[in-house]
Amino acid sequence: MPKLNENFLRLEKNYLFINIAKKINAFKQANPDADIIRMGIGDVTLPIAPVVIDAMKKGCDEMGVKETFKGYEDSGAGYDFLKKAVSDYYKSFGADILPDEIRINDGAKSDCGNIVDIFGDDNIILVTDPAYPVYVDSNLMNGRKIIYADSNEENGFAAMPDYNVHADIIYLCSPNNPTGSVYTRSQLETWIDYAKKNNAVIIYDSAYEAFITDSNIPRSIFCIEGAKEVAIEMCSLSKTAGFTGMRCGYTVIPDALTVTASDGTEVSVSQIWGRRQGSKFNGVSYPVQCAAAAVFTDEGMKQIHQNIAYYQENARIISDTMNKLGIKFTGGINSPYIWFKCSDNMGSWEFFDLMLEKIAVVGTPGAGFGKNGEGWFRLTAFGDRQRTVEAMERFESLVNSLKK
Ligand code: PLP
Protein backbone atom coordinates (compact mmCIF):
# COMPACT_ATOMS: atom_id res chain seq x y z
CA MET A 1 0.00 0.00 0.00
CA PRO A 2 1.42 3.43 -0.87
CA LYS A 3 2.25 5.52 2.16
CA LEU A 4 1.22 9.14 2.14
CA ASN A 5 3.65 11.96 2.85
CA GLU A 6 1.72 12.78 6.00
CA ASN A 7 3.30 16.22 6.21
CA PHE A 8 0.61 17.22 3.71
CA LEU A 9 -1.95 16.58 6.42
CA ARG A 10 -0.37 19.40 8.43
CA LEU A 11 -1.20 21.95 5.73
CA GLU A 12 -4.24 24.18 5.88
CA LYS A 13 -6.98 22.19 4.11
CA ASN A 14 -7.44 24.81 1.41
CA TYR A 15 -5.18 27.42 -0.11
CA LEU A 16 -6.27 30.88 1.17
CA PHE A 17 -7.79 32.00 -2.11
CA ILE A 18 -9.96 28.90 -2.39
CA ASN A 19 -11.54 29.78 0.96
CA ILE A 20 -12.16 33.30 -0.26
CA ALA A 21 -13.67 32.06 -3.55
CA LYS A 22 -16.09 29.87 -1.56
CA LYS A 23 -17.28 32.87 0.46
CA ILE A 24 -17.74 34.94 -2.69
CA ASN A 25 -19.74 32.16 -4.36
CA ALA A 26 -22.04 31.84 -1.35
CA PHE A 27 -22.54 35.63 -1.35
CA LYS A 28 -23.28 35.60 -5.11
CA GLN A 29 -25.89 32.92 -4.68
CA ALA A 30 -27.63 34.89 -1.97
CA ASN A 31 -27.23 38.22 -3.84
CA PRO A 32 -27.27 37.45 -7.58
CA ASP A 33 -27.49 41.15 -8.55
CA ALA A 34 -24.62 42.35 -6.38
CA ASP A 35 -21.93 44.28 -8.26
CA ILE A 36 -18.81 42.75 -6.72
CA ILE A 37 -15.46 44.55 -7.02
CA ARG A 38 -12.48 42.24 -6.57
CA MET A 39 -9.39 43.70 -4.99
CA GLY A 40 -8.18 40.48 -3.47
CA ILE A 41 -6.05 38.24 -5.62
CA GLY A 42 -2.73 39.71 -6.72
CA ASP A 43 -3.23 39.07 -10.42
CA VAL A 44 -2.63 41.70 -13.05
CA THR A 45 -5.43 42.83 -15.38
CA LEU A 46 -3.85 44.88 -18.18
CA PRO A 47 -2.90 43.19 -21.47
CA ILE A 48 0.71 42.41 -22.24
CA ALA A 49 2.72 45.13 -24.00
CA PRO A 50 2.53 45.02 -27.85
CA VAL A 51 6.32 44.74 -28.33
CA VAL A 52 6.32 41.65 -26.10
CA ILE A 53 3.45 40.03 -27.99
CA ASP A 54 5.17 40.74 -31.32
CA ALA A 55 8.33 39.01 -30.08
CA MET A 56 6.31 36.01 -28.95
CA LYS A 57 4.59 35.76 -32.36
CA LYS A 58 7.96 35.94 -34.08
CA GLY A 59 9.20 33.14 -31.81
CA CYS A 60 6.14 31.05 -32.75
CA ASP A 61 6.80 31.65 -36.46
CA GLU A 62 10.37 30.45 -36.05
CA MET A 63 9.05 27.22 -34.50
CA GLY A 64 7.15 26.58 -37.74
CA VAL A 65 10.20 26.73 -39.99
CA LYS A 66 12.67 23.83 -40.26
CA GLU A 67 15.77 26.05 -40.13
CA THR A 68 14.72 27.92 -36.98
CA PHE A 69 12.68 25.23 -35.19
CA LYS A 70 13.74 24.61 -31.58
CA GLY A 71 13.30 21.40 -29.61
CA TYR A 72 14.58 20.86 -26.09
CA GLU A 73 16.83 23.62 -24.96
CA ASP A 74 20.31 22.23 -24.14
CA SER A 75 20.63 23.35 -20.54
CA GLY A 76 16.99 23.97 -19.64
CA ALA A 77 18.31 27.06 -17.82
CA GLY A 78 17.30 29.56 -20.48
CA TYR A 79 18.62 30.81 -23.80
CA ASP A 80 21.76 32.96 -23.70
CA PHE A 81 19.94 35.91 -25.28
CA LEU A 82 17.50 36.05 -22.35
CA LYS A 83 20.06 35.43 -19.61
CA LYS A 84 22.19 38.23 -21.07
CA ALA A 85 19.15 40.56 -21.13
CA VAL A 86 18.40 39.77 -17.46
CA SER A 87 22.07 40.26 -16.53
CA ASP A 88 22.07 43.70 -18.22
CA TYR A 89 18.83 44.55 -16.42
CA TYR A 90 20.49 43.76 -13.06
CA LYS A 91 23.42 45.98 -14.03
CA SER A 92 21.00 48.85 -14.71
CA PHE A 93 20.15 49.03 -11.01
CA GLY A 94 23.59 48.32 -9.65
CA ALA A 95 23.76 44.52 -9.25
CA ASP A 96 26.60 42.75 -11.02
CA ILE A 97 25.20 39.36 -12.01
CA LEU A 98 26.71 37.15 -14.73
CA PRO A 99 24.40 35.56 -17.34
CA ASP A 100 25.41 32.09 -16.13
CA GLU A 101 24.37 32.92 -12.58
CA ILE A 102 20.80 33.27 -13.91
CA ARG A 103 18.37 30.41 -14.58
CA ILE A 104 15.16 31.07 -16.49
CA ASN A 105 12.04 29.39 -15.11
CA ASP A 106 8.26 29.29 -15.47
CA GLY A 107 7.69 31.89 -12.76
CA ALA A 108 8.86 32.50 -9.22
CA LYS A 109 6.35 30.24 -7.49
CA SER A 110 7.86 27.00 -8.79
CA ASP A 111 11.40 27.85 -7.74
CA CYS A 112 10.32 29.37 -4.38
CA GLY A 113 8.62 26.05 -3.67
CA ASN A 114 11.16 23.69 -5.25
CA ILE A 115 14.41 25.21 -4.01
CA VAL A 116 13.91 23.44 -0.67
CA ASP A 117 14.60 20.12 -2.47
CA ILE A 118 18.33 20.80 -2.33
CA PHE A 119 18.43 21.48 1.41
CA GLY A 120 18.26 18.84 4.14
CA ASP A 121 15.08 18.35 6.10
CA ASP A 122 16.81 19.13 9.40
CA ASN A 123 17.36 22.80 8.52
CA ILE A 124 15.64 25.45 10.61
CA ILE A 125 13.60 27.70 8.33
CA LEU A 126 12.96 31.33 9.21
CA VAL A 127 9.95 33.00 7.63
CA THR A 128 8.85 36.57 8.27
CA ASP A 129 5.21 36.57 9.34
CA PRO A 130 2.88 37.45 7.61
CA ALA A 131 4.21 35.87 4.42
CA TYR A 132 3.42 34.68 0.92
CA PRO A 133 2.06 31.18 1.79
CA VAL A 134 4.42 29.23 -0.52
CA TYR A 135 7.42 29.68 1.81
CA VAL A 136 5.63 28.02 4.72
CA ASP A 137 3.72 25.36 2.77
CA SER A 138 6.69 24.07 0.77
CA ASN A 139 8.68 23.53 3.97
CA LEU A 140 5.78 21.98 5.87
CA MET A 141 5.49 19.47 3.01
CA ASN A 142 8.99 18.24 3.90
CA GLY A 143 8.35 18.28 7.63
CA ARG A 144 10.85 21.05 8.35
CA LYS A 145 10.93 23.14 11.49
CA ILE A 146 9.75 26.68 10.76
CA ILE A 147 10.35 29.62 13.04
CA TYR A 148 8.94 33.08 12.50
CA ALA A 149 10.20 36.66 12.65
CA ASP A 150 7.31 38.96 13.46
CA SER A 151 6.46 41.71 10.99
CA ASN A 152 4.09 43.98 12.83
CA GLU A 153 2.89 47.52 13.39
CA GLU A 154 5.86 48.28 15.68
CA ASN A 155 8.50 47.48 13.04
CA GLY A 156 6.51 48.81 10.08
CA PHE A 157 5.90 45.21 8.92
CA ALA A 158 9.62 44.81 8.13
CA ALA A 159 10.80 42.05 10.48
CA MET A 160 14.44 42.09 11.52
CA PRO A 161 16.57 39.17 12.77
CA ASP A 162 16.90 38.17 16.42
CA TYR A 163 20.59 37.35 16.83
CA ASN A 164 19.75 35.06 19.79
CA VAL A 165 17.82 32.73 17.51
CA HIS A 166 19.53 30.50 14.93
CA ALA A 167 18.16 29.80 11.44
CA ASP A 168 19.67 27.97 8.45
CA ILE A 169 17.42 29.20 5.67
CA ILE A 170 15.73 32.60 5.66
CA TYR A 171 12.91 33.78 3.40
CA LEU A 172 12.73 37.50 2.73
CA CYS A 173 10.36 39.25 0.35
CA SER A 174 10.77 42.90 -0.62
CA PRO A 175 8.62 44.69 -1.73
CA ASN A 176 6.61 42.47 0.51
CA ASN A 177 3.53 40.48 -0.30
CA PRO A 178 1.20 40.93 1.59
CA THR A 179 2.30 44.01 3.56
CA GLY A 180 3.71 46.23 0.81
CA SER A 181 6.66 47.12 3.06
CA VAL A 182 10.18 47.37 1.62
CA TYR A 183 13.57 46.69 3.16
CA THR A 184 16.05 49.55 3.17
CA ARG A 185 19.69 49.07 2.29
CA SER A 186 20.77 49.05 5.94
CA GLN A 187 18.05 46.56 6.92
CA LEU A 188 19.27 44.21 4.19
CA GLU A 189 22.84 44.70 5.39
CA THR A 190 21.71 43.50 8.82
CA TRP A 191 20.01 40.41 7.37
CA ILE A 192 23.16 39.60 5.37
CA ASP A 193 25.27 40.00 8.50
CA TYR A 194 22.89 37.71 10.42
CA ALA A 195 23.03 35.13 7.61
CA LYS A 196 26.85 35.19 7.63
CA LYS A 197 27.03 34.80 11.42
CA ASN A 198 24.63 31.83 11.22
CA ASN A 199 26.06 30.25 8.04
CA ALA A 200 22.57 30.64 6.67
CA VAL A 201 21.21 31.09 3.15
CA ILE A 202 18.72 33.86 2.33
CA ILE A 203 16.05 33.10 -0.25
CA TYR A 204 15.12 36.57 -1.47
CA ASP A 205 11.88 37.04 -3.38
CA SER A 206 11.93 40.22 -5.44
CA ALA A 207 8.81 39.51 -7.52
CA TYR A 208 7.64 43.13 -7.06
CA GLU A 209 10.95 44.93 -7.61
CA ALA A 210 9.61 46.76 -10.68
CA PHE A 211 7.25 48.71 -8.40
CA ILE A 212 10.11 50.37 -6.51
CA THR A 213 10.18 54.08 -7.30
CA ASP A 214 12.44 55.26 -4.46
CA SER A 215 16.00 55.08 -5.79
CA ASN A 216 17.34 54.50 -2.24
CA ILE A 217 15.47 51.18 -1.96
CA PRO A 218 17.47 48.24 -3.36
CA ARG A 219 15.84 46.52 -6.34
CA SER A 220 17.80 43.34 -5.61
CA ILE A 221 19.57 41.89 -2.59
CA PHE A 222 22.62 41.77 -4.86
CA CYS A 223 22.77 45.56 -4.73
CA ILE A 224 24.20 44.95 -1.25
CA GLU A 225 27.83 44.10 -0.58
CA GLY A 226 28.35 40.54 0.62
CA ALA A 227 24.98 39.21 -0.59
CA LYS A 228 26.54 36.91 -3.18
CA GLU A 229 28.01 34.66 -0.49
CA VAL A 230 24.67 34.15 1.26
CA ALA A 231 21.70 34.74 -1.05
CA ILE A 232 19.58 33.25 -3.79
CA GLU A 233 17.17 35.64 -5.51
CA MET A 234 13.92 34.81 -7.26
CA CYS A 235 12.16 37.20 -9.54
CA SER A 236 9.42 36.99 -12.11
CA LEU A 237 7.92 38.79 -15.06
CA SER A 238 4.42 38.13 -13.71
CA LYS A 239 3.98 41.48 -12.05
CA THR A 240 6.75 43.31 -13.93
CA ALA A 241 5.27 42.66 -17.37
CA GLY A 242 1.91 40.93 -16.90
CA PHE A 243 3.24 37.39 -17.40
CA THR A 244 0.93 35.67 -14.90
CA GLY A 245 -0.68 33.73 -17.75
CA MET A 246 2.47 33.54 -19.87
CA ARG A 247 4.81 32.12 -17.16
CA CYS A 248 8.41 33.26 -17.04
CA GLY A 249 10.75 34.23 -14.24
CA TYR A 250 14.37 33.85 -13.20
CA THR A 251 16.41 32.64 -10.26
CA VAL A 252 19.85 34.03 -9.50
CA ILE A 253 22.34 31.81 -7.70
CA PRO A 254 25.76 33.48 -7.55
CA ASP A 255 28.85 31.34 -8.16
CA ALA A 256 30.14 32.52 -4.77
CA LEU A 257 27.34 30.76 -2.88
CA THR A 258 28.50 27.48 -1.36
CA VAL A 259 27.29 25.21 1.42
CA THR A 260 29.50 22.88 3.46
CA ALA A 261 28.51 19.21 3.14
CA SER A 262 28.69 16.85 6.13
CA ASP A 263 32.09 15.53 4.93
CA GLY A 264 33.46 19.08 4.97
CA THR A 265 33.52 19.70 1.22
CA GLU A 266 32.32 23.04 -0.10
CA VAL A 267 29.48 22.44 -2.52
CA SER A 268 28.31 24.96 -5.11
CA VAL A 269 24.61 25.68 -4.57
CA SER A 270 24.24 26.64 -8.22
CA GLN A 271 25.69 23.31 -9.32
CA ILE A 272 23.37 21.30 -7.04
CA TRP A 273 20.32 23.30 -8.11
CA GLY A 274 21.35 22.80 -11.76
CA ARG A 275 21.54 19.06 -11.10
CA ARG A 276 18.07 19.09 -9.56
CA GLN A 277 16.61 21.10 -12.41
CA GLY A 278 18.35 18.90 -14.98
CA SER A 279 16.38 15.93 -13.65
CA LYS A 280 13.05 17.61 -13.05
CA PHE A 281 12.66 20.59 -15.40
CA ASN A 282 12.97 20.90 -19.18
CA GLY A 283 12.96 24.65 -19.50
CA VAL A 284 10.61 27.40 -20.64
CA SER A 285 9.15 27.45 -24.14
CA TYR A 286 11.12 29.32 -26.80
CA PRO A 287 8.34 31.79 -27.78
CA VAL A 288 7.87 32.74 -24.13
CA GLN A 289 11.60 33.36 -23.74
CA CYS A 290 11.51 35.55 -26.89
CA ALA A 291 8.65 37.51 -25.32
CA ALA A 292 10.56 37.81 -22.03
CA ALA A 293 13.66 39.14 -23.79
CA ALA A 294 11.53 41.84 -25.44
CA VAL A 295 10.55 43.09 -21.96
CA PHE A 296 14.17 44.13 -21.39
CA THR A 297 14.57 46.12 -24.62
CA ASP A 298 14.28 49.92 -24.45
CA GLU A 299 10.84 49.82 -26.09
CA GLY A 300 9.77 46.91 -23.85
CA MET A 301 10.77 48.81 -20.71
CA LYS A 302 8.89 51.87 -21.92
CA GLN A 303 5.72 49.90 -22.61
CA ILE A 304 5.71 47.80 -19.42
CA HIS A 305 6.28 50.94 -17.36
CA GLN A 306 3.08 52.41 -18.77
CA ASN A 307 1.20 49.49 -17.23
CA ILE A 308 3.11 49.71 -13.97
CA ALA A 309 2.34 53.44 -13.80
CA TYR A 310 -1.37 52.63 -14.19
CA TYR A 311 -1.24 50.27 -11.20
CA GLN A 312 0.83 52.78 -9.23
CA GLU A 313 -1.88 55.38 -9.78
CA ASN A 314 -4.46 52.88 -8.46
CA ALA A 315 -2.22 52.37 -5.42
CA ARG A 316 -2.12 56.13 -4.91
CA ILE A 317 -5.93 56.33 -5.05
CA ILE A 318 -6.23 53.61 -2.40
CA SER A 319 -3.50 55.16 -0.22
CA ASP A 320 -5.14 58.59 -0.44
CA THR A 321 -8.42 57.09 0.76
CA MET A 322 -6.66 55.49 3.74
CA ASN A 323 -4.96 58.79 4.59
CA LYS A 324 -8.23 60.70 4.28
CA LEU A 325 -9.96 58.27 6.64
CA GLY A 326 -7.04 58.26 9.08
CA ILE A 327 -6.48 54.51 8.65
CA LYS A 328 -3.03 53.08 9.38
CA PHE A 329 -1.46 51.29 6.44
CA THR A 330 1.79 50.18 4.85
CA GLY A 331 2.58 49.80 1.13
CA GLY A 332 1.02 51.72 -1.72
CA ILE A 333 4.41 53.30 -2.50
CA ASN A 334 7.08 51.00 -4.01
CA SER A 335 4.42 48.27 -3.99
CA PRO A 336 1.08 47.35 -5.58
CA TYR A 337 -0.26 46.25 -2.17
CA ILE A 338 -1.97 48.31 0.49
CA TRP A 339 -2.04 46.67 3.92
CA PHE A 340 -4.33 48.43 6.37
CA LYS A 341 -5.60 48.05 9.89
CA CYS A 342 -9.22 46.88 10.12
CA SER A 343 -11.65 49.40 11.59
CA ASP A 344 -12.88 49.09 15.18
CA ASN A 345 -10.26 46.44 16.03
CA MET A 346 -12.19 43.93 13.96
CA GLY A 347 -10.61 40.59 13.04
CA SER A 348 -9.49 40.16 9.43
CA TRP A 349 -12.19 37.65 8.46
CA GLU A 350 -14.86 39.64 10.28
CA PHE A 351 -13.82 42.69 8.24
CA PHE A 352 -13.76 40.59 5.06
CA ASP A 353 -17.38 39.53 5.67
CA LEU A 354 -18.41 43.10 6.47
CA MET A 355 -16.86 44.50 3.27
CA LEU A 356 -18.41 41.75 1.17
CA GLU A 357 -21.87 42.07 2.69
CA LYS A 358 -22.11 45.86 3.00
CA ILE A 359 -20.20 47.15 -0.05
CA ALA A 360 -19.51 44.03 -2.17
CA VAL A 361 -15.77 44.74 -2.23
CA VAL A 362 -13.44 41.77 -1.91
CA GLY A 363 -10.01 41.99 -0.35
CA THR A 364 -7.75 39.51 1.40
CA PRO A 365 -7.90 39.00 5.15
CA GLY A 366 -4.45 39.54 6.66
CA ALA A 367 -4.88 36.56 8.99
CA GLY A 368 -4.63 34.30 5.93
CA PHE A 369 -0.93 35.21 5.66
CA GLY A 370 0.08 34.43 9.24
CA LYS A 371 -0.68 35.30 12.84
CA ASN A 372 0.65 38.88 12.64
CA GLY A 373 -1.82 39.53 9.84
CA GLU A 374 -4.76 39.25 12.23
CA GLY A 375 -6.61 42.55 12.35
CA TRP A 376 -5.09 43.67 9.04
CA PHE A 377 -6.33 43.55 5.48
CA ARG A 378 -4.76 43.56 1.99
CA LEU A 379 -6.02 45.40 -1.08
CA THR A 380 -4.31 45.26 -4.45
CA ALA A 381 -3.79 47.98 -7.04
CA PHE A 382 -3.99 45.56 -9.98
CA GLY A 383 -7.62 46.34 -10.82
CA ASP A 384 -9.38 48.56 -13.30
CA ARG A 385 -9.11 52.33 -12.60
CA GLN A 386 -12.84 53.10 -12.53
CA ARG A 387 -13.55 50.05 -10.37
CA THR A 388 -10.78 51.04 -7.96
CA VAL A 389 -12.25 54.54 -7.64
CA GLU A 390 -15.72 53.07 -7.12
CA ALA A 391 -14.44 50.56 -4.53
CA MET A 392 -12.80 53.38 -2.59
CA GLU A 393 -16.01 55.45 -2.64
CA ARG A 394 -17.91 52.48 -1.25
CA PHE A 395 -15.14 51.87 1.29
CA GLU A 396 -15.23 55.47 2.47
CA SER A 397 -18.96 55.33 3.07
CA LEU A 398 -18.60 52.05 4.96
CA VAL A 399 -15.86 53.38 7.25
CA ASN A 400 -17.77 56.63 7.83
CA SER A 401 -20.91 54.68 8.73
CA LEU A 402 -18.91 52.71 11.32
CA LYS A 403 -17.80 55.97 12.94
CA LYS A 404 -21.41 57.01 13.63
N1 PLP B 1 6.44 35.67 -4.98
C1 PLP B 1 5.51 36.48 -4.50
C2 PLP B 1 5.81 37.29 -3.30
C3 PLP B 1 4.25 36.56 -5.10
O1 PLP B 1 3.31 37.35 -4.61
C4 PLP B 1 4.00 35.76 -6.23
C5 PLP B 1 2.69 35.77 -6.91
O2 PLP B 1 1.74 36.38 -6.53
C6 PLP B 1 5.02 34.93 -6.69
C7 PLP B 1 6.23 34.91 -6.05
C8 PLP B 1 4.80 33.99 -7.83
O3 PLP B 1 4.70 34.57 -9.02
P1 PLP B 1 4.83 33.76 -10.38
O4 PLP B 1 4.88 32.30 -10.08
O5 PLP B 1 3.62 34.13 -11.15
O6 PLP B 1 6.10 34.24 -10.97
mmCIF file of C-alpha atoms and ligand atoms in Angstrom, residues 15 42-43 105-112 132 134-135 173 175-178 205-208 234-239 243-245 247-249 337 378, ligand 1:
data_model
loop_
_atom_site.group_PDB
_atom_site.id
_atom_site.type_symbol
_atom_site.label_atom_id
_atom_site.label_comp_id
_atom_site.label_asym_id
_atom_site.label_seq_id
_atom_site.Cartn_x
_atom_site.Cartn_y
_atom_site.Cartn_z
ATOM 1 C CA TYR A 15 -5.184 27.424 -0.107
ATOM 2 C CA GLY A 42 -2.727 39.708 -6.719
ATOM 3 C CA ASP A 43 -3.230 39.067 -10.421
ATOM 4 C CA ASN A 105 12.039 29.389 -15.111
ATOM 5 C CA ASP A 106 8.262 29.291 -15.475
ATOM 6 C CA GLY A 107 7.690 31.889 -12.757
ATOM 7 C CA ALA A 108 8.861 32.498 -9.218
ATOM 8 C CA LYS A 109 6.345 30.244 -7.493
ATOM 9 C CA SER A 110 7.856 27.004 -8.788
ATOM 10 C CA ASP A 111 11.398 27.850 -7.741
ATOM 11 C CA CYS A 112 10.316 29.366 -4.385
ATOM 12 C CA TYR A 132 3.422 34.677 0.921
ATOM 13 C CA VAL A 134 4.424 29.228 -0.515
ATOM 14 C CA TYR A 135 7.418 29.681 1.814
ATOM 15 C CA CYS A 173 10.363 39.251 0.350
ATOM 16 C CA PRO A 175 8.622 44.691 -1.728
ATOM 17 C CA ASN A 176 6.611 42.469 0.507
ATOM 18 C CA ASN A 177 3.535 40.484 -0.301
ATOM 19 C CA PRO A 178 1.201 40.927 1.592
ATOM 20 C CA ASP A 205 11.882 37.037 -3.379
ATOM 21 C CA SER A 206 11.933 40.223 -5.444
ATOM 22 C CA ALA A 207 8.814 39.510 -7.519
ATOM 23 C CA TYR A 208 7.636 43.126 -7.061
ATOM 24 C CA MET A 234 13.924 34.812 -7.261
ATOM 25 C CA CYS A 235 12.164 37.201 -9.541
ATOM 26 C CA SER A 236 9.421 36.992 -12.105
ATOM 27 C CA LEU A 237 7.922 38.790 -15.059
ATOM 28 C CA SER A 238 4.417 38.126 -13.708
ATOM 29 C CA LYS A 239 3.982 41.484 -12.050
ATOM 30 C CA PHE A 243 3.244 37.393 -17.404
ATOM 31 C CA THR A 244 0.933 35.667 -14.902
ATOM 32 C CA GLY A 245 -0.678 33.729 -17.751
ATOM 33 C CA ARG A 247 4.814 32.120 -17.156
ATOM 34 C CA CYS A 248 8.408 33.263 -17.040
ATOM 35 C CA GLY A 249 10.754 34.225 -14.240
ATOM 36 C CA TYR A 337 -0.263 46.247 -2.170
ATOM 37 C CA ARG A 378 -4.757 43.562 1.987
HETATM 38 N N1 PLP B 1 6.440 35.669 -4.984
HETATM 39 C C1 PLP B 1 5.507 36.478 -4.499
HETATM 40 C C2 PLP B 1 5.805 37.289 -3.298
HETATM 41 C C3 PLP B 1 4.250 36.557 -5.098
HETATM 42 O O1 PLP B 1 3.312 37.349 -4.608
HETATM 43 C C4 PLP B 1 3.999 35.764 -6.233
HETATM 44 C C5 PLP B 1 2.695 35.773 -6.906
HETATM 45 O O2 PLP B 1 1.744 36.375 -6.528
HETATM 46 C C6 PLP B 1 5.016 34.932 -6.692
HETATM 47 C C7 PLP B 1 6.226 34.909 -6.047
HETATM 48 C C8 PLP B 1 4.803 33.988 -7.831
HETATM 49 O O3 PLP B 1 4.704 34.574 -9.021
HETATM 50 P P1 PLP B 1 4.826 33.761 -10.383
HETATM 51 O O4 PLP B 1 4.884 32.298 -10.084
HETATM 52 O O5 PLP B 1 3.617 34.127 -11.153
HETATM 53 O O6 PLP B 1 6.104 34.240 -10.971
#
